[in-house]
């Protein structure tokens, strides 16, 4: 047997030094007793498996407890987590400190109690340091506990470390971040505070970007984030800050490449799995505000149609929890095989708890039947998951929208008349997207509506045609970009995009060489809002941010046009270089306002990648 050890950025294979036959043997080892890991371990143990849980902290629950992210943001109900949450609420009613969401201390206790009662052997303050492997089969783990190296064998090992720490050690294929610059979503240093007798958890300022598996970056991120003025008020007399959370707030990290991958592009084409083990439910909650660097699919949704606030239900198959090419290992949590674009939806706590339950259940079935996890019969797994509510068929349906503070199930439109009325309204996003989905007969109508006397219809039709790749939209899009059309739709509850910005993005997407002059002028004067009444909302809050958005979108549009027209390469490259030496761009790089961290970091990345 071969022991593969990874220590800070170094990977080497050494033979296991001890007597393998003397190692303790478990059915299942769960690495990371966090949001997903707790429910994976609990489910497997309740099916009668001998389970070992290894957690580097001194408690379980991960980001939802030690990370102080104790509120739920969407996700679907059902599953065994509800049983534990009810017990937490009972403790709160019996006098535990009330919090927004669920009290993390009570949740730590309830989770631990449930694990112990079901027979899970917990090892806290134990950090996984190596993987026992026989060829491509994972046979167990090594970890350090109280300064001592330990090891154990298992039939199946689960990577529930959030960051794919175990899969990384075995050399599993990984993905991280977006295509443009590999960036993941911003991290946060979380700081709980008591306000009006209630523990609030809102202090998670987006602190920039970092790579959690790079020890140096991790350390710097902890210190830099915690040192931000936001977290260090001059006067503490009016604020009851409880400290900095034990876990850094990591929204995204390395994701395994699984047997199946859930991708946003497939979701858009209704190519979703027909064998889900749970549904994830949320909006595409991307915290990044440098949307110009995201994929075209994500920008179609967020920038062209302003659909940030629309919630979607995403079916997740077991295959996305099975690392390609390896036996005896599964992943659960935010590190499963999901593309970056849709990972901003498939990460909410309720759903990650369900992911843990589904994977724990699949592992139990595989072990009980003596088969590989790849051979687990879906019908049997489904029956078990339906029984606990982890899988609910009612979660399968459609998209969700908000009106007057209430969520309701919505649908894409399929009649030209409904699309026309939608385009005319101040909530045009659903109509824009519906028209883009249908294409065909509506495309012709959209072309006619370009000359509609109603400006909303004409301009929103241009956005829909832009998504469809129809170049007849170009004259209106150029006009909207030139004017920096300040109209902001009300499609989403926040993150709606000024229409001028949507137009700039689409000019690049359509590779419009005639728009080069307009785009270059935007680079020269990005903050010029033409004296128009601009409605600042939560996405763009200052004039600097306004300039940043126009600047980055114009630069990316030009770089797309440059790629399509070699004869324009020299001119556009010259303009981009000039723009990145401009006082405006320098001011982005030097912006010290903490709200503008994302601007500073994004500008730095842009300089690296847009040469
Ligand atoms: C700042 C922030 C705010 C968020 N807000 C919300 C929200 O409001 N609502 C919502 O529903 N979701 C929210 N989320 C998303 C959600 O909290 C996470 O996606 C989810 O908790 C991730 O679960 P996980 O099991 O993958 O990881 P985690 O819960 O982080 O669990 C990973 C566990 O593995 C352990 N571990 C890691 N490495 C090792 C090792 N080598 N050895 C042993 N143990 C190890 C860790 O200590 C941890 O306990 C937020 C996330 C962040 C970061």
XYZ file of C-alpha atoms and ligand atoms in Angstrom:
664
model
C 0.000 0.000 0.000
C 1.183 3.482 -0.839
C 0.797 6.494 1.406
C 0.560 9.772 -0.419
C 1.425 12.746 1.749
C 0.904 16.323 0.886
C 2.490 19.041 2.940
C 2.249 22.683 1.899
C 2.418 22.719 -1.879
C 4.528 19.535 -1.988
C 3.298 16.122 -2.974
C 5.232 12.936 -2.622
C 4.523 9.231 -2.481
C 5.968 7.204 0.351
C 5.211 3.694 1.519
C 3.152 3.548 4.654
C 5.722 3.093 7.439
C 3.571 1.152 9.934
C 1.775 -2.172 9.923
C -1.351 -1.643 7.841
C -3.088 -4.654 9.405
C -2.956 -2.942 12.802
C -4.831 0.152 11.693
C -8.409 0.645 12.882
C -10.985 -0.107 10.185
C -14.196 1.850 9.583
C -16.913 1.637 6.987
C -16.736 5.356 6.352
C -14.359 8.194 7.192
C -15.777 11.689 6.889
C -13.094 14.351 6.563
C -14.547 17.674 7.711
C -17.565 17.661 10.024
C -18.902 20.904 8.601
C -22.190 21.848 6.962
C -22.272 18.792 4.685
C -20.000 16.457 6.692
C -22.217 16.341 9.794
C -25.201 15.084 7.787
C -23.139 12.659 5.735
C -21.739 11.083 8.908
C -25.094 11.092 10.688
C -26.984 9.534 7.781
C -24.422 6.775 7.270
C -24.286 6.005 10.996
C -28.081 5.824 11.186
C -27.925 3.190 8.445
C -25.720 1.174 10.774
C -22.286 2.011 9.373
C -19.185 2.361 11.525
C -18.244 6.000 10.951
C -15.184 8.057 11.875
C -15.399 11.858 11.655
C -12.225 13.948 11.475
C -12.503 17.681 12.030
C -9.682 20.201 12.319
C -11.690 22.511 14.623
C -12.950 21.746 18.120
C -16.590 21.611 17.085
C -18.786 20.510 14.243
C -21.007 22.468 11.856
C -18.247 24.242 9.907
C -19.180 27.507 8.226
C -22.686 27.387 9.730
C -21.381 27.342 13.327
C -17.670 28.109 13.695
C -17.906 30.342 10.629
C -20.834 32.274 12.171
C -22.889 32.066 8.989
C -25.946 31.032 10.963
C -28.675 32.405 8.746
C -30.238 30.448 5.918
C -30.312 32.056 2.520
C -32.825 30.151 0.410
C -32.118 26.429 -0.104
C -34.890 23.845 0.021
C -36.597 22.470 3.108
C -36.799 18.777 4.026
C -34.247 16.203 5.066
C -32.739 15.284 8.395
C -31.271 18.744 9.011
C -34.762 19.961 9.879
C -34.979 17.509 12.760
C -31.748 18.915 14.229
C -32.780 22.516 13.564
C -36.016 21.944 15.492
C -33.924 20.870 18.484
C -31.776 23.989 18.162
C -34.928 26.115 18.190
C -36.114 24.285 21.311
C -32.841 25.238 23.007
C -33.302 28.840 21.912
C -36.820 28.845 23.335
C -35.442 27.422 26.567
C -33.231 30.496 26.976
C -30.317 30.309 24.564
C -29.295 33.627 23.079
C -31.531 34.429 20.097
C -29.750 35.028 16.834
C -30.604 35.857 13.275
C -30.997 32.304 11.971
C -29.995 29.474 14.321
C -27.795 29.875 17.378
C -24.405 28.482 16.319
C -23.412 27.337 19.815
C -26.672 25.417 20.198
C -26.251 23.984 16.721
C -22.710 22.776 17.509
C -24.097 20.993 20.568
C -27.111 19.459 18.810
C -25.043 18.236 15.861
C -22.444 16.704 18.135
C -25.100 15.075 20.287
C -26.799 13.559 17.232
C -23.481 12.228 15.918
C -22.488 10.724 19.244
C -25.938 9.157 19.778
C -25.784 7.558 16.337
C -22.369 6.102 17.105
C -20.071 8.337 15.047
C -16.545 8.447 16.479
C -15.484 12.108 16.454
C -11.895 13.293 16.381
C -11.669 17.060 16.850
C -8.547 19.172 16.441
C -7.452 16.614 13.900
C -6.189 17.758 10.554
C -6.062 15.368 7.623
C -2.516 15.236 6.289
C -2.425 12.264 3.955
C -4.394 9.656 2.060
C -3.827 5.899 2.084
C -4.097 4.635 -1.442
C -3.832 1.421 -3.357
C -3.476 2.392 -7.000
C -6.494 4.612 -7.638
C -8.519 3.344 -4.705
C -8.658 5.339 -1.480
C -8.185 3.027 1.485
C -8.091 5.501 4.347
C -6.652 8.690 5.788
C -3.785 9.954 7.954
C -4.201 12.897 10.256
C -2.406 14.758 13.011
C -4.095 14.843 16.400
C -2.509 16.272 19.543
C 0.807 16.369 17.754
C 0.569 12.676 16.962
C 0.248 11.121 13.510
C -2.658 8.708 13.198
C -4.161 6.658 10.399
C -7.250 4.544 9.762
C -8.709 2.460 6.968
C -12.195 2.732 5.495
C -14.298 1.286 2.698
C -15.279 4.779 1.600
C -13.839 8.205 2.430
C -15.781 11.438 2.099
C -14.147 14.753 1.293
C -16.345 17.277 3.121
C -13.583 19.825 3.693
C -15.232 22.557 1.606
C -11.989 23.068 -0.295
C -11.520 19.556 -1.750
C -8.522 19.135 0.547
C -8.573 15.327 0.281
C -9.251 15.143 -3.451
C -6.432 17.606 -4.011
C -4.034 15.290 -2.146
C -4.897 12.308 -4.334
C -4.386 14.336 -7.496
C -8.027 14.406 -8.558
C -8.800 16.723 -11.489
C -9.955 20.059 -10.116
C -11.490 23.276 -11.283
C -11.293 26.655 -9.653
C -12.836 29.996 -10.441
C -13.869 31.651 -13.645
C -12.256 31.247 -17.052
C -10.972 34.831 -17.425
C -8.599 34.931 -14.462
C -9.344 31.863 -12.327
C -10.874 34.062 -9.623
C -13.392 32.623 -7.230
C -15.990 34.602 -5.351
C -14.715 37.084 -2.762
C -14.024 35.797 0.752
C -15.134 37.436 3.975
C -13.831 37.749 7.479
C -17.003 37.198 9.464
C -17.651 39.195 12.584
C -20.743 38.567 14.710
C -22.181 41.497 16.612
C -24.978 41.881 19.131
C -27.513 44.474 18.070
C -30.639 45.102 20.171
C -30.053 41.916 22.147
C -29.858 39.809 19.000
C -26.731 38.300 17.493
C -26.596 39.652 13.989
C -24.292 38.034 11.484
C -24.235 40.684 8.854
C -20.625 41.660 9.133
C -19.244 39.844 6.239
C -17.725 42.403 4.070
C -16.344 41.050 0.811
C -12.624 41.293 1.506
C -11.141 40.447 -1.898
C -9.873 37.239 -3.451
C -7.632 34.469 -2.107
C -6.691 30.805 -2.538
C -7.432 28.836 0.632
C -5.051 26.011 -0.255
C -2.134 28.410 -0.481
C -0.914 28.722 3.111
C 0.680 32.127 2.573
C -2.382 33.609 0.899
C -4.646 32.150 3.576
C -2.626 33.718 6.381
C -2.490 37.089 4.638
C -6.218 36.972 3.911
C -7.025 36.365 7.610
C -4.889 39.295 8.725
C -5.727 41.713 5.905
C -9.456 41.088 6.184
C -9.503 41.468 9.959
C -7.493 44.701 9.776
C -9.977 46.501 7.551
C -11.292 49.675 9.203
C -14.820 48.234 8.979
C -13.813 45.631 11.546
C -11.863 48.022 13.711
C -14.100 50.904 14.770
C -12.536 53.752 16.762
C -15.252 53.510 19.345
C -16.472 50.187 20.724
C -18.732 51.721 23.363
C -21.818 51.474 21.183
C -20.978 48.185 19.500
C -20.872 44.707 20.990
C -18.647 42.825 18.613
C -18.162 39.184 19.566
C -14.861 38.748 17.785
C -13.658 37.305 14.532
C -15.036 33.915 13.503
C -12.860 30.814 13.754
C -13.328 29.991 10.089
C -12.586 32.327 7.256
C -15.710 32.946 5.123
C -14.920 31.077 1.920
C -17.685 31.133 -0.654
C -15.910 29.124 -3.305
C -12.763 27.068 -3.715
C -11.485 24.089 -5.638
C -14.190 21.871 -7.016
C -13.693 18.295 -8.052
C -14.198 17.182 -11.624
C -16.857 14.569 -11.116
C -18.491 11.854 -13.161
C -21.118 14.476 -13.948
C -20.814 18.252 -13.766
C -23.691 20.631 -13.201
C -23.227 23.566 -15.578
C -25.215 26.772 -15.969
C -25.075 26.486 -19.762
C -26.846 23.098 -19.528
C -29.385 24.496 -17.101
C -30.207 27.284 -19.551
C -30.898 24.683 -22.232
C -33.050 22.599 -19.856
C -30.428 19.844 -20.071
C -30.682 18.911 -16.416
C -30.230 15.543 -14.782
C -33.203 13.198 -14.503
C -31.685 11.466 -11.462
C -31.254 14.194 -8.835
C -30.323 13.410 -5.239
C -31.279 16.897 -4.023
C -32.256 20.262 -5.451
C -30.349 23.460 -4.846
C -32.490 26.568 -4.751
C -31.278 30.149 -4.821
C -30.517 33.021 -7.129
C -27.090 33.046 -8.794
C -25.712 34.716 -5.694
C -22.429 35.857 -7.161
C -20.814 38.369 -4.805
C -18.316 39.476 -7.424
C -19.091 42.962 -8.675
C -16.569 42.782 -11.500
C -19.130 41.033 -13.683
C -17.363 42.111 -16.871
C -14.874 39.279 -16.271
C -17.479 36.541 -15.902
C -18.531 34.141 -18.687
C -20.867 35.228 -21.474
C -23.590 32.903 -20.169
C -23.512 34.514 -16.739
C -23.379 38.008 -18.217
C -26.310 37.289 -20.538
C -28.273 36.459 -17.391
C -26.986 39.150 -15.059
C -25.827 42.028 -17.251
C -28.046 41.832 -20.354
C -31.244 40.693 -18.600
C -30.639 41.860 -14.976
C -31.830 38.493 -13.663
C -29.528 38.389 -10.609
C -32.520 38.199 -8.275
C -34.435 35.401 -9.996
C -34.270 32.133 -8.069
C -33.760 28.822 -9.804
C -34.078 25.175 -8.762
C -31.091 23.102 -9.776
C -31.231 19.278 -9.670
C -27.925 17.793 -8.539
C -26.993 14.178 -9.436
C -24.851 11.817 -7.358
C -22.350 11.782 -10.241
C -21.284 15.311 -9.353
C -20.122 13.992 -5.962
C -17.973 11.183 -7.444
C -14.432 12.254 -8.392
C -13.430 11.088 -11.867
C -10.966 8.225 -11.958
C -10.947 7.233 -8.275
C -12.641 4.544 -6.224
C -13.615 4.636 -2.566
C -14.118 8.381 -2.355
C -17.004 10.845 -2.599
C -17.257 14.579 -2.050
C -20.052 16.531 -0.378
C -20.476 20.263 0.136
C -19.577 23.266 -1.986
C -16.621 21.395 -3.519
C -18.709 19.021 -5.665
C -18.546 19.053 -9.453
C -20.416 22.224 -10.410
C -19.284 24.897 -12.834
C -18.213 28.262 -11.418
C -21.256 30.048 -12.873
C -23.809 27.867 -11.125
C -21.703 27.337 -7.982
C -23.008 30.696 -6.756
C -26.439 29.018 -6.516
C -25.432 25.488 -5.447
C -23.794 26.428 -2.158
C -26.449 27.556 0.306
C -26.405 25.901 3.701
C -29.739 24.077 3.548
C -28.722 22.507 0.255
C -25.197 21.632 1.395
C -26.684 19.873 4.425
C -28.868 17.903 2.010
C -25.848 17.179 -0.159
C -24.204 15.615 2.907
C -27.295 13.527 3.613
C -27.556 12.325 0.007
C -23.892 11.342 -0.133
C -24.016 9.637 3.279
C -27.035 7.675 2.083
C -25.334 6.665 -1.193
C -22.205 5.573 0.676
C -24.331 3.455 3.031
C -26.093 1.758 0.113
C -22.792 1.049 -1.630
C -21.232 -0.435 1.495
C -24.291 -2.482 2.444
C -24.511 -3.930 -1.055
C -20.749 -4.360 -1.441
C -20.711 -2.326 -4.662
C -18.932 0.743 -5.977
C -20.653 4.106 -5.420
C -20.965 4.290 -9.190
C -23.223 1.227 -9.123
C -25.654 2.447 -6.459
C -29.152 1.819 -7.872
C -30.726 5.246 -8.329
C -34.308 4.089 -7.613
C -33.321 2.717 -4.224
C -31.335 5.820 -3.323
C -34.195 8.022 -4.485
C -36.715 6.124 -2.320
C -34.562 6.664 0.750
C -34.059 10.353 0.026
C -37.739 10.921 -0.716
C -38.592 9.286 2.606
C -36.644 11.872 4.626
C -37.523 14.818 2.383
C -33.918 15.313 1.307
C -35.270 14.923 -2.212
C -38.638 16.533 -2.918
C -40.178 16.364 -6.341
C -42.015 19.619 -5.680
C -38.645 21.401 -5.754
C -38.209 20.580 -9.422
C -40.381 23.290 -10.825
C -39.233 26.428 -12.510
C -38.061 29.839 -11.606
C -39.070 32.097 -8.761
C -39.643 35.804 -8.743
C -40.407 38.375 -6.082
C -43.237 40.891 -6.105
C -44.167 43.162 -3.206
C -41.810 41.244 -0.942
C -43.493 37.877 -1.719
C -41.940 35.023 -3.677
C -44.032 33.276 -6.259
C -43.401 30.563 -8.805
C -42.904 32.182 -12.168
C -42.470 30.809 -15.674
C -40.779 31.721 -18.913
C -43.140 33.354 -21.371
C -44.036 31.655 -24.627
C -46.506 34.004 -26.323
C -45.400 37.011 -28.356
C -48.070 39.241 -26.790
C -46.905 38.417 -23.236
C -43.308 39.052 -24.243
C -44.272 42.414 -25.748
C -46.034 43.465 -22.545
C -43.032 42.281 -20.502
C -40.586 44.260 -22.627
C -42.772 47.330 -22.181
C -42.810 47.000 -18.394
C -40.233 48.103 -15.821
C -39.539 44.460 -15.047
C -38.469 43.350 -18.513
C -35.880 40.676 -17.568
C -38.185 37.647 -17.750
C -39.459 38.774 -21.169
C -35.926 39.437 -22.449
C -34.788 35.995 -21.358
C -37.954 34.260 -22.603
C -37.509 35.802 -26.036
C -33.877 34.662 -26.026
C -34.963 31.128 -25.079
C -37.595 30.853 -27.755
C -35.755 32.548 -30.613
C -37.615 31.375 -33.757
C -40.846 33.230 -34.434
C -40.264 35.763 -31.674
C -36.949 36.823 -33.189
C -38.775 38.272 -36.184
C -41.155 40.117 -33.869
C -38.255 41.485 -31.876
C -36.735 42.873 -35.073
C -40.014 44.683 -35.774
C -40.235 45.968 -32.213
C -36.837 47.648 -32.619
C -38.750 50.513 -34.242
C -41.582 50.501 -31.702
C -42.564 53.965 -30.503
C -42.224 52.773 -26.905
C -38.550 53.172 -25.949
C -38.681 50.338 -23.440
C -39.973 47.911 -26.065
C -37.415 49.026 -28.668
C -34.403 48.974 -26.351
C -35.336 45.825 -24.461
C -35.954 44.088 -27.797
C -32.394 45.041 -28.725
C -31.125 43.387 -25.530
C -33.089 40.207 -26.307
C -31.792 40.173 -29.881
C -28.282 40.739 -28.553
C -28.597 37.594 -26.425
C -29.781 35.773 -29.545
C -26.680 36.986 -31.397
C -28.820 38.948 -33.893
C -26.831 41.857 -35.338
C -29.934 43.840 -36.258
C -29.823 45.027 -32.667
C -26.498 46.798 -33.201
C -27.659 50.322 -34.182
C -29.830 50.630 -31.054
C -27.189 49.024 -28.846
C -24.597 51.513 -30.125
C -26.977 54.344 -29.400
C -27.623 53.025 -25.849
C -23.878 52.674 -25.230
C -23.099 56.112 -26.664
C -25.773 57.711 -24.467
C -24.751 55.512 -21.506
C -28.480 54.885 -21.214
C -29.065 55.460 -17.485
C -32.309 53.489 -17.313
C -32.147 50.825 -14.592
C -34.855 48.141 -14.786
C -36.625 46.781 -11.713
C -36.424 43.112 -12.688
C -34.368 42.002 -9.670
C -34.568 43.053 -6.049
C -30.994 44.339 -6.465
C -28.023 44.131 -8.860
C -30.105 45.482 -11.778
C -27.839 46.809 -14.502
C -28.043 50.235 -16.173
C -29.165 49.636 -19.732
C -26.140 51.473 -21.122
C -23.923 48.883 -19.466
C -25.977 45.992 -20.873
C -25.506 47.528 -24.320
C -21.723 47.899 -23.910
C -21.469 44.246 -22.911
C -23.567 43.083 -25.877
C -21.573 45.139 -28.384
C -18.552 43.107 -27.337
C -20.472 39.851 -27.352
C -21.634 40.599 -30.903
C -18.060 41.615 -31.829
C -19.216 44.894 -33.345
C -16.207 46.489 -35.015
C -18.230 49.641 -35.725
C -18.596 50.219 -31.991
C -14.845 50.518 -31.406
C -14.922 54.334 -31.401
C -17.791 54.436 -28.878
C -16.070 51.938 -26.604
C -12.738 53.746 -26.787
C -14.432 56.999 -25.801
C -15.884 55.238 -22.765
C -12.369 54.154 -21.784
C -11.202 57.757 -22.067
C -14.020 59.188 -19.936
C -15.504 56.340 -17.915
C -16.956 58.573 -15.206
C -18.824 60.790 -17.642
C -22.442 60.147 -16.691
C -23.584 62.802 -19.172
C -25.157 64.731 -16.307
C -28.025 62.259 -16.480
C -30.048 61.390 -13.445
C -28.493 58.064 -12.506
C -30.287 55.912 -9.942
C -27.563 54.516 -7.690
C -28.655 51.230 -6.175
C -26.877 48.468 -4.292
C -24.832 47.444 -7.281
C -23.398 50.817 -8.228
C -23.213 53.081 -5.216
C -20.758 55.784 -6.205
C -19.604 57.649 -9.249
C -16.283 55.785 -9.081
C -18.111 52.447 -9.253
C -20.147 53.747 -12.169
C -16.900 54.551 -13.960
C -15.408 51.190 -12.993
C -18.355 49.295 -14.488
C -18.306 51.212 -17.784
C -14.517 51.014 -17.962
C -14.301 47.247 -17.376
C -17.179 46.398 -19.702
C -15.810 48.634 -22.452
C -12.339 47.107 -22.071
C -13.709 43.560 -22.220
C -15.918 44.422 -25.200
C -12.880 45.807 -27.023
C -10.831 42.723 -26.204
C -13.593 40.504 -27.691
C -13.681 42.627 -30.853
C -9.868 42.524 -31.013
C -9.965 38.719 -30.961
C -12.359 38.687 -33.936
C -10.596 41.294 -36.088
C -6.801 40.843 -36.325
C -6.576 44.074 -38.325
C -7.854 45.988 -35.273
C -5.456 44.333 -32.875
C -2.791 47.018 -32.875
C -5.211 49.892 -32.438
C -7.234 48.237 -29.667
C -4.176 46.958 -27.818
C -2.716 50.483 -27.918
C -5.945 51.947 -26.533
C -6.185 49.354 -23.774
C -2.588 49.970 -22.721
C -3.144 53.716 -22.750
C -6.325 53.374 -20.726
C -4.547 51.265 -18.124
C -2.014 54.037 -17.634
C -4.727 56.686 -17.286
C -5.270 58.601 -14.038
C -8.699 56.944 -13.752
C -7.240 53.441 -13.886
C -4.406 54.402 -11.517
C -7.020 55.722 -9.111
C -8.763 52.321 -9.204
C -5.530 50.560 -8.305
C -4.855 52.977 -5.486
C -8.375 53.174 -4.084
C -8.129 52.629 -0.350
C -11.833 52.877 0.466
C -12.683 49.488 1.900
C -15.922 49.301 -0.041
C -13.782 49.477 -3.149
C -11.541 46.503 -2.404
C -13.125 44.611 -5.247
C -12.344 47.477 -7.585
C -8.680 47.499 -6.592
C -8.304 43.746 -6.894
C -10.243 43.554 -10.158
C -8.188 46.357 -11.691
C -4.982 44.522 -10.742
C -6.258 41.329 -12.373
C -7.384 43.202 -15.420
C -3.939 44.664 -15.963
C -2.465 41.148 -15.761
C -4.885 39.581 -18.197
C -5.729 42.294 -20.718
C -2.268 42.949 -22.074
C -19.272 34.674 4.239
C -20.290 33.651 3.823
C -21.637 33.949 3.929
C -22.590 33.004 3.564
N -23.911 33.286 3.745
C -24.810 32.313 3.617
C -26.137 32.518 4.043
O -26.495 33.611 4.489
N -27.008 31.478 3.944
C -26.645 30.264 3.421
O -27.471 29.358 3.351
N -25.384 30.042 3.006
C -24.461 31.029 3.115
N -23.170 30.807 2.738
C -22.814 29.539 2.060
C -22.647 28.364 3.004
O -22.396 28.787 4.307
C -21.491 27.454 2.546
O -21.528 27.268 1.152
C -21.620 26.065 3.184
O -21.678 26.219 4.592
C -20.414 25.201 2.815
O -20.539 23.945 3.424
P -19.368 22.867 3.327
O -19.816 21.675 4.084
O -18.973 22.683 1.934
O -18.119 23.544 4.062
P -17.904 23.905 5.615
O -19.191 24.120 6.321
O -16.939 25.026 5.632
O -17.226 22.602 6.208
C -15.908 22.203 5.947
C -15.354 21.566 7.215
O -14.154 20.882 6.902
C -13.193 21.132 7.940
N -11.863 20.895 7.362
C -11.293 21.553 6.309
N -10.080 21.034 6.045
C -9.882 20.023 6.913
C -8.822 19.094 7.128
N -7.710 19.104 6.387
N -8.949 18.191 8.114
C -10.059 18.159 8.885
N -11.098 19.011 8.733
C -11.021 19.916 7.759
C -13.492 22.587 8.308
O -12.982 22.923 9.583
C -15.021 22.605 8.279
O -15.590 22.242 9.505
C -22.191 31.740 3.073
C -20.835 31.441 2.960
C -19.896 32.380 3.340
C -18.445 32.027 3.265
